[in-house]
Amino acid sequence: MTPVFPSSLLSFAGKTVLVTGSSRNLGYTLAAGFAEAGARVIVHGSHGTVEDARERLTELYPQAEVHAASFDLGDATAIERAFDELSEKGLMPDVLVNNAAHLGLGESGFLAQTSEHFRDIIEVNLFGAFQCAQLVARHLKAIGGGAIINISSLAGERGIHGRSGYNVSKAALDGLTRSMAQELSGDSVRVNAVVLGYVWTERWNALSPEDTQRRLLNTPAGAPSSQEEIARLVMFLASEAAPTLVGARIVLDGGLNVQQVPRDVVV
Ligand SMILES: NC(=O)c1ccc[n+]([C@@H]2O[C@H](COP(=O)([O-])OP(=O)(O)OC[C@H]3O[C@@H](n4cnc5c(N)ncnc54)[C@H](OP(=O)(O)O)[C@@H]3O)[C@@H](O)[C@H]2O)c1
């Protein structure tokens, strides 16, 4: 019998992986996971800080080949130019993780926000993700396949109060995942989404003890999802372990979506 789950399935040696928004937080940990698994990794952000991320990953994983790409996902011309450069350098990805996001904080309340603010969020989270995916999918079709993973949020199905732009962008990203999965799986391009609830980032350090407690009581697992746990799921989806797993929307949220009200509220 052939091995059911050979460890080679989780090796990314010889693969090129682009994680958008990997200059910090979740994206950085996703990039680290792929570097650890032998991939050639491209870290990305809109600022020079992406170079720091490249240096840190190179120091952590001296055996890994790490590149940096800096472009604004709200700028279609910059995206086009960046992918032309990747192509010229032979760095077109086998795996794309659409992770970067404009979180839509600030003046985002429905009545108060400007249409520019709303549009900026949609430009980055939807149009930016769409354009990267389209450019990568054309390449993947030509080379015989690969994987695209969209990082979504429960906000796409249950709005976060005061963050309409972000909520809409993630709902639309889920729709995009379904369309891409349908149209691309025939070319062996597997498209899936990971839908997140509370993710631990250093922003948790800025919460008051009361707010932290409220979040924990609102999560059946009693903890936010760690970036490493999310990375393991993303890497599974990027691997060839489940070739017919396409168009899935895998919710990794500590059970947040199955709990009607926080644990300390009696109904
Ligand atoms: N954190 C959570 O609790 C949570 C919950 C649910 C879902 N998620 C999803 O998980 C993903 C990562 O979240 P996170 O908390 O790690 O985000 P984050 O800390 O805000 O980091 C966002 C990343 O995206 C990049 N980025 C933002 N705007 C960009 C633009 N216009 N062009 C290019 N890059 C841009 C940032 O790079 P620069 O700073 O260089 O621009 C940064 O690397 C997002 O898709 C988010 O929606 C997060």
CSV table of C-alpha atoms and ligand atoms in Angstrom, one decimal:
chain,number,residue,atom,x,y,z
A,1,MET,CA,0.0,0.0,0.0
A,2,THR,CA,1.3,3.5,-0.8
A,3,PRO,CA,1.8,5.7,2.3
A,4,VAL,CA,-1.4,7.5,3.3
A,5,PHE,CA,0.3,10.7,4.5
A,6,PRO,CA,4.0,10.8,3.5
A,7,SER,CA,5.8,13.6,5.1
A,8,SER,CA,6.9,14.8,1.6
A,9,LEU,CA,3.4,16.1,1.2
A,10,LEU,CA,4.2,18.8,3.7
A,11,SER,CA,7.5,19.7,2.1
A,12,PHE,CA,7.5,22.8,0.0
A,13,ALA,CA,11.0,22.3,-1.4
A,14,GLY,CA,11.2,23.6,-4.9
A,15,LYS,CA,8.0,25.7,-4.5
A,16,THR,CA,7.8,29.4,-4.6
A,17,VAL,CA,5.2,31.0,-2.1
A,18,LEU,CA,4.0,34.5,-2.0
A,19,VAL,CA,2.2,35.6,1.1
A,20,THR,CA,0.7,39.1,0.8
A,21,GLY,CA,0.9,41.2,3.9
A,22,SER,CA,3.7,39.2,5.4
A,23,SER,CA,5.7,42.1,6.8
A,24,ARG,CA,4.2,41.4,10.3
A,25,ASN,CA,1.6,39.4,12.3
A,26,LEU,CA,-0.2,36.6,10.7
A,27,GLY,CA,1.3,37.0,7.2
A,28,TYR,CA,4.8,36.9,8.7
A,29,THR,CA,4.1,33.6,10.6
A,30,LEU,CA,2.6,32.1,7.4
A,31,ALA,CA,5.8,33.1,5.5
A,32,ALA,CA,7.9,31.6,8.3
A,33,GLY,CA,6.0,28.3,8.1
A,34,PHE,CA,6.6,28.0,4.4
A,35,ALA,CA,10.3,28.9,4.8
A,36,GLU,CA,10.6,26.3,7.5
A,37,ALA,CA,9.1,23.7,5.1
A,38,GLY,CA,11.7,24.5,2.5
A,39,ALA,CA,9.8,26.9,0.2
A,40,ARG,CA,11.3,29.8,-1.6
A,41,VAL,CA,9.3,32.6,0.1
A,42,ILE,CA,8.4,36.1,-1.1
A,43,VAL,CA,7.4,38.4,1.8
A,44,HIS,CA,5.3,41.4,0.9
A,45,GLY,CA,4.0,44.6,2.4
A,46,SER,CA,3.4,48.2,1.3
A,47,HIS,CA,6.3,49.7,3.2
A,48,GLY,CA,10.1,49.3,3.6
A,49,THR,CA,9.4,47.2,6.7
A,50,VAL,CA,9.1,44.2,4.4
A,51,GLU,CA,12.9,44.3,4.1
A,52,ASP,CA,13.2,43.9,7.9
A,53,ALA,CA,10.9,40.9,7.6
A,54,ARG,CA,13.0,39.4,4.9
A,55,GLU,CA,16.2,39.9,7.0
A,56,ARG,CA,14.5,38.3,10.1
A,57,LEU,CA,13.4,35.3,8.2
A,58,THR,CA,16.7,34.8,6.5
A,59,GLU,CA,18.4,34.9,9.9
A,60,LEU,CA,15.8,32.4,11.3
A,61,TYR,CA,16.0,30.0,8.3
A,62,PRO,CA,19.4,30.4,6.8
A,63,GLN,CA,18.7,27.5,4.5
A,64,ALA,CA,15.7,29.3,3.0
A,65,GLU,CA,15.6,31.6,0.0
A,66,VAL,CA,13.6,34.7,1.0
A,67,HIS,CA,12.8,37.6,-1.3
A,68,ALA,CA,10.9,40.8,-0.6
A,69,ALA,CA,8.4,42.6,-2.7
A,70,SER,CA,6.9,45.9,-1.8
A,71,PHE,CA,3.8,47.2,-3.6
A,72,ASP,CA,0.5,48.8,-2.6
A,73,LEU,CA,-2.5,46.5,-3.1
A,74,GLY,CA,-4.7,49.6,-3.7
A,75,ASP,CA,-2.7,50.5,-6.8
A,76,ALA,CA,-3.5,48.3,-9.9
A,77,THR,CA,-0.5,49.6,-11.9
A,78,ALA,CA,1.9,48.9,-9.0
A,79,ILE,CA,0.6,45.3,-8.8
A,80,GLU,CA,1.0,44.8,-12.5
A,81,ARG,CA,4.6,46.1,-12.4
A,82,ALA,CA,5.5,44.0,-9.3
A,83,PHE,CA,4.3,40.8,-11.0
A,84,ASP,CA,6.2,41.7,-14.1
A,85,GLU,CA,9.3,42.0,-12.0
A,86,LEU,CA,8.6,38.7,-10.2
A,87,SER,CA,8.2,37.1,-13.6
A,88,GLU,CA,11.4,38.5,-15.0
A,89,LYS,CA,13.3,37.2,-11.9
A,90,GLY,CA,11.7,33.7,-12.3
A,91,LEU,CA,9.8,34.2,-9.0
A,92,MET,CA,6.2,33.7,-10.1
A,93,PRO,CA,4.6,31.7,-7.2
A,94,ASP,CA,3.3,28.2,-7.1
A,95,VAL,CA,1.3,29.2,-4.0
A,96,LEU,CA,-0.4,32.5,-3.4
A,97,VAL,CA,-1.8,33.4,0.0
A,98,ASN,CA,-4.0,36.5,-0.2
A,99,ASN,CA,-3.5,37.6,3.4
A,100,ALA,CA,-2.9,41.3,3.4
A,101,ALA,CA,-5.9,43.4,4.5
A,102,HIS,CA,-6.9,47.0,5.1
A,103,LEU,CA,-8.6,46.4,8.5
A,104,GLY,CA,-10.9,49.3,8.0
A,105,LEU,CA,-10.4,50.8,11.5
A,106,GLY,CA,-10.9,54.5,12.2
A,107,GLU,CA,-13.8,56.5,10.7
A,108,SER,CA,-15.6,53.4,9.4
A,109,GLY,CA,-19.1,53.7,10.9
A,110,PHE,CA,-21.7,53.5,8.2
A,111,LEU,CA,-23.0,57.1,8.6
A,112,ALA,CA,-19.7,58.8,9.3
A,113,GLN,CA,-17.3,57.2,6.9
A,114,THR,CA,-16.4,58.8,3.5
A,115,SER,CA,-16.9,56.9,0.3
A,116,GLU,CA,-13.1,57.2,-0.2
A,117,HIS,CA,-12.5,55.3,3.0
A,118,PHE,CA,-15.0,52.6,2.0
A,119,ARG,CA,-13.5,52.4,-1.5
A,120,ASP,CA,-9.9,52.2,-0.2
A,121,ILE,CA,-10.8,49.1,1.8
A,122,ILE,CA,-12.5,47.4,-1.1
A,123,GLU,CA,-9.6,48.3,-3.4
A,124,VAL,CA,-7.1,46.6,-1.1
A,125,ASN,CA,-9.1,43.6,0.2
A,126,LEU,CA,-11.0,42.7,-2.9
A,127,PHE,CA,-9.6,44.3,-6.1
A,128,GLY,CA,-6.0,43.8,-4.8
A,129,ALA,CA,-6.6,40.2,-4.0
A,130,PHE,CA,-8.5,39.6,-7.3
A,131,GLN,CA,-5.7,41.1,-9.3
A,132,CYS,CA,-2.9,39.1,-7.6
A,133,ALA,CA,-5.0,35.9,-7.9
A,134,GLN,CA,-5.7,36.5,-11.6
A,135,LEU,CA,-2.0,37.1,-12.4
A,136,VAL,CA,-0.9,34.1,-10.4
A,137,ALA,CA,-3.7,31.8,-11.7
A,138,ARG,CA,-2.8,32.6,-15.4
A,139,HIS,CA,0.8,31.5,-14.5
A,140,LEU,CA,-0.4,28.4,-12.6
A,141,LYS,CA,-2.6,27.3,-15.5
A,142,ALA,CA,0.4,27.5,-17.8
A,143,ILE,CA,2.6,25.4,-15.5
A,144,GLY,CA,0.0,22.8,-14.6
A,145,GLY,CA,-1.4,23.9,-11.3
A,146,GLY,CA,-0.9,25.2,-7.8
A,147,ALA,CA,-2.8,26.7,-4.9
A,148,ILE,CA,-4.4,30.0,-3.9
A,149,ILE,CA,-5.6,30.6,-0.3
A,150,ASN,CA,-7.7,33.6,0.6
A,151,ILE,CA,-7.6,34.7,4.2
A,152,SER,CA,-11.1,35.7,5.1
A,153,SER,CA,-12.9,36.6,8.3
A,154,LEU,CA,-16.2,35.8,10.2
A,155,ALA,CA,-16.8,39.5,9.5
A,156,GLY,CA,-17.9,38.4,6.0
A,157,GLU,CA,-20.9,36.6,7.4
A,158,ARG,CA,-21.5,38.5,10.7
A,159,GLY,CA,-20.7,42.1,10.6
A,160,ILE,CA,-18.3,43.7,13.1
A,161,HIS,CA,-20.1,46.8,14.4
A,162,GLY,CA,-18.8,50.0,12.7
A,163,ARG,CA,-16.6,48.3,10.1
A,164,SER,CA,-18.9,48.1,7.1
A,165,GLY,CA,-16.1,48.4,4.5
A,166,TYR,CA,-14.2,45.5,6.0
A,167,ASN,CA,-17.3,43.4,6.5
A,168,VAL,CA,-18.3,43.9,2.8
A,169,SER,CA,-14.8,43.2,1.6
A,170,LYS,CA,-14.6,39.8,3.3
A,171,ALA,CA,-18.1,38.8,2.2
A,172,ALA,CA,-17.1,39.6,-1.4
A,173,LEU,CA,-13.8,37.8,-1.0
A,174,ASP,CA,-15.8,34.6,0.0
A,175,GLY,CA,-17.8,35.0,-3.2
A,176,LEU,CA,-14.6,35.4,-5.2
A,177,THR,CA,-13.2,32.2,-3.6
A,178,ARG,CA,-16.3,30.3,-4.9
A,179,SER,CA,-16.0,31.6,-8.4
A,180,MET,CA,-12.3,31.1,-8.6
A,181,ALA,CA,-12.6,27.5,-7.3
A,182,GLN,CA,-15.3,26.7,-9.9
A,183,GLU,CA,-13.4,28.2,-12.8
A,184,LEU,CA,-9.8,27.2,-11.9
A,185,SER,CA,-10.0,23.7,-10.5
A,186,GLY,CA,-10.2,22.2,-14.0
A,187,ASP,CA,-6.7,23.6,-14.5
A,188,SER,CA,-5.5,22.0,-11.2
A,189,VAL,CA,-5.5,25.4,-9.5
A,190,ARG,CA,-7.0,24.8,-6.1
A,191,VAL,CA,-8.6,27.7,-4.4
A,192,ASN,CA,-9.8,27.7,-0.8
A,193,ALA,CA,-10.5,30.2,2.0
A,194,VAL,CA,-9.6,30.2,5.7
A,195,VAL,CA,-12.2,32.1,7.7
A,196,LEU,CA,-10.8,33.5,11.0
A,197,GLY,CA,-12.4,34.7,14.2
A,198,TYR,CA,-10.0,36.1,16.9
A,199,VAL,CA,-6.4,35.8,15.9
A,200,TRP,CA,-3.7,36.5,18.4
A,201,THR,CA,-1.6,39.4,17.3
A,202,GLU,CA,0.3,42.0,19.5
A,203,ARG,CA,-2.9,44.1,19.3
A,204,TRP,CA,-4.2,41.8,22.1
A,205,ASN,CA,-1.5,43.4,24.3
A,206,ALA,CA,-3.2,46.7,24.1
A,207,LEU,CA,-6.6,45.4,25.3
A,208,SER,CA,-7.8,46.1,28.8
A,209,PRO,CA,-8.0,43.0,31.1
A,210,GLU,CA,-11.8,43.4,30.9
A,211,ASP,CA,-11.9,43.4,27.1
A,212,THR,CA,-9.6,40.4,27.0
A,213,GLN,CA,-11.9,38.6,29.3
A,214,ARG,CA,-15.0,39.4,27.3
A,215,ARG,CA,-13.3,38.1,24.1
A,216,LEU,CA,-12.3,34.9,25.8
A,217,LEU,CA,-15.8,34.3,27.1
A,218,ASN,CA,-17.1,34.9,23.6
A,219,THR,CA,-15.0,32.1,22.3
A,220,PRO,CA,-15.9,28.5,23.2
A,221,ALA,CA,-12.2,27.4,22.9
A,222,GLY,CA,-11.4,30.1,25.4
A,223,ALA,CA,-8.4,31.4,23.4
A,224,PRO,CA,-7.7,33.2,20.2
A,225,SER,CA,-6.4,31.2,17.3
A,226,SER,CA,-2.6,31.2,17.3
A,227,GLN,CA,-0.8,32.3,14.1
A,228,GLU,CA,1.1,29.0,14.1
A,229,GLU,CA,-2.2,27.0,14.1
A,230,ILE,CA,-3.5,29.0,11.2
A,231,ALA,CA,-0.2,28.5,9.4
A,232,ARG,CA,-0.6,24.7,9.7
A,233,LEU,CA,-4.0,24.9,8.1
A,234,VAL,CA,-2.9,27.2,5.3
A,235,MET,CA,0.1,24.9,4.6
A,236,PHE,CA,-2.2,21.9,4.4
A,237,LEU,CA,-4.4,23.7,1.9
A,238,ALA,CA,-1.4,24.7,-0.1
A,239,SER,CA,-0.1,21.1,-0.1
A,240,GLU,CA,-1.2,18.4,-2.4
A,241,ALA,CA,-2.6,16.4,0.5
A,242,ALA,CA,-6.2,16.9,-0.6
A,243,PRO,CA,-6.4,17.5,-4.3
A,244,THR,CA,-10.2,17.6,-4.4
A,245,LEU,CA,-10.5,20.0,-1.5
A,246,VAL,CA,-11.5,23.1,-3.6
A,247,GLY,CA,-13.9,26.0,-2.9
A,248,ALA,CA,-13.9,25.2,0.8
A,249,ARG,CA,-14.4,27.9,3.4
A,250,ILE,CA,-12.7,26.5,6.5
A,251,VAL,CA,-13.7,28.3,9.6
A,252,LEU,CA,-10.9,28.4,12.2
A,253,ASP,CA,-12.3,30.6,15.0
A,254,GLY,CA,-12.3,28.7,18.3
A,255,GLY,CA,-16.0,28.1,17.9
A,256,LEU,CA,-16.9,31.9,17.9
A,257,ASN,CA,-19.4,31.3,15.1
A,258,VAL,CA,-21.3,28.5,16.9
A,259,GLN,CA,-21.9,30.4,20.1
A,260,GLN,CA,-25.0,32.6,20.2
A,261,VAL,CA,-24.0,34.8,23.1
A,262,PRO,CA,-21.0,35.1,25.4
A,263,ARG,CA,-20.7,32.3,28.0
A,264,ASP,CA,-21.5,34.6,30.9
A,265,VAL,CA,-24.8,35.9,29.4
A,266,VAL,CA,-27.8,33.9,30.6
A,267,VAL,CA,-30.6,33.6,28.1
B,1,LIG,N1,-6.1,39.7,13.5
B,1,LIG,C1,-7.3,39.2,13.6
B,1,LIG,O1,-7.9,39.1,14.6
B,1,LIG,C2,-8.0,38.7,12.3
B,1,LIG,C3,-9.3,38.2,12.4
B,1,LIG,C4,-9.9,37.7,11.3
B,1,LIG,C5,-9.3,37.8,10.1
B,1,LIG,N2,-8.1,38.3,10.0
B,1,LIG,C6,-7.4,38.4,8.7
B,1,LIG,O2,-6.1,37.9,8.7
B,1,LIG,C7,-5.3,38.6,7.8
B,1,LIG,C8,-4.1,39.2,8.6
B,1,LIG,O3,-4.5,40.0,9.6
B,1,LIG,P1,-3.4,40.7,10.6
B,1,LIG,O4,-4.2,41.0,11.8
B,1,LIG,O5,-2.2,39.9,10.6
B,1,LIG,O6,-3.2,42.1,9.8
B,1,LIG,P2,-2.2,43.3,10.1
B,1,LIG,O7,-1.4,43.1,11.3
B,1,LIG,O8,-3.0,44.6,9.9
B,1,LIG,O9,-1.2,43.2,8.8
B,1,LIG,C9,-1.6,43.5,7.6
B,1,LIG,C10,-0.6,43.2,6.5
B,1,LIG,O10,-1.1,43.6,5.3
B,1,LIG,C11,-0.3,44.6,4.7
B,1,LIG,N3,-1.1,45.6,4.0
B,1,LIG,C12,-2.1,46.3,4.5
B,1,LIG,N4,-2.5,47.2,3.6
B,1,LIG,C13,-1.8,47.0,2.5
B,1,LIG,C14,-1.8,47.6,1.2
B,1,LIG,N5,-2.6,48.6,0.8
B,1,LIG,N6,-0.9,47.1,0.3
B,1,LIG,C15,0.0,46.1,0.6
B,1,LIG,N7,0.0,45.5,1.8
B,1,LIG,C16,-0.9,45.9,2.7
B,1,LIG,C17,0.5,45.2,5.8
B,1,LIG,O11,1.8,45.6,5.3
B,1,LIG,P3,2.2,47.2,5.4
B,1,LIG,O12,2.1,47.6,6.8
B,1,LIG,O13,3.6,47.2,4.9
B,1,LIG,O14,1.2,47.9,4.5
B,1,LIG,C18,0.7,44.0,6.7
B,1,LIG,O15,1.8,43.2,6.3
B,1,LIG,C19,-6.1,39.7,7.2
B,1,LIG,O16,-6.7,39.2,5.9
B,1,LIG,C20,-7.3,39.9,8.2
B,1,LIG,O17,-8.5,40.3,7.6
B,1,LIG,C21,-7.4,38.8,11.1
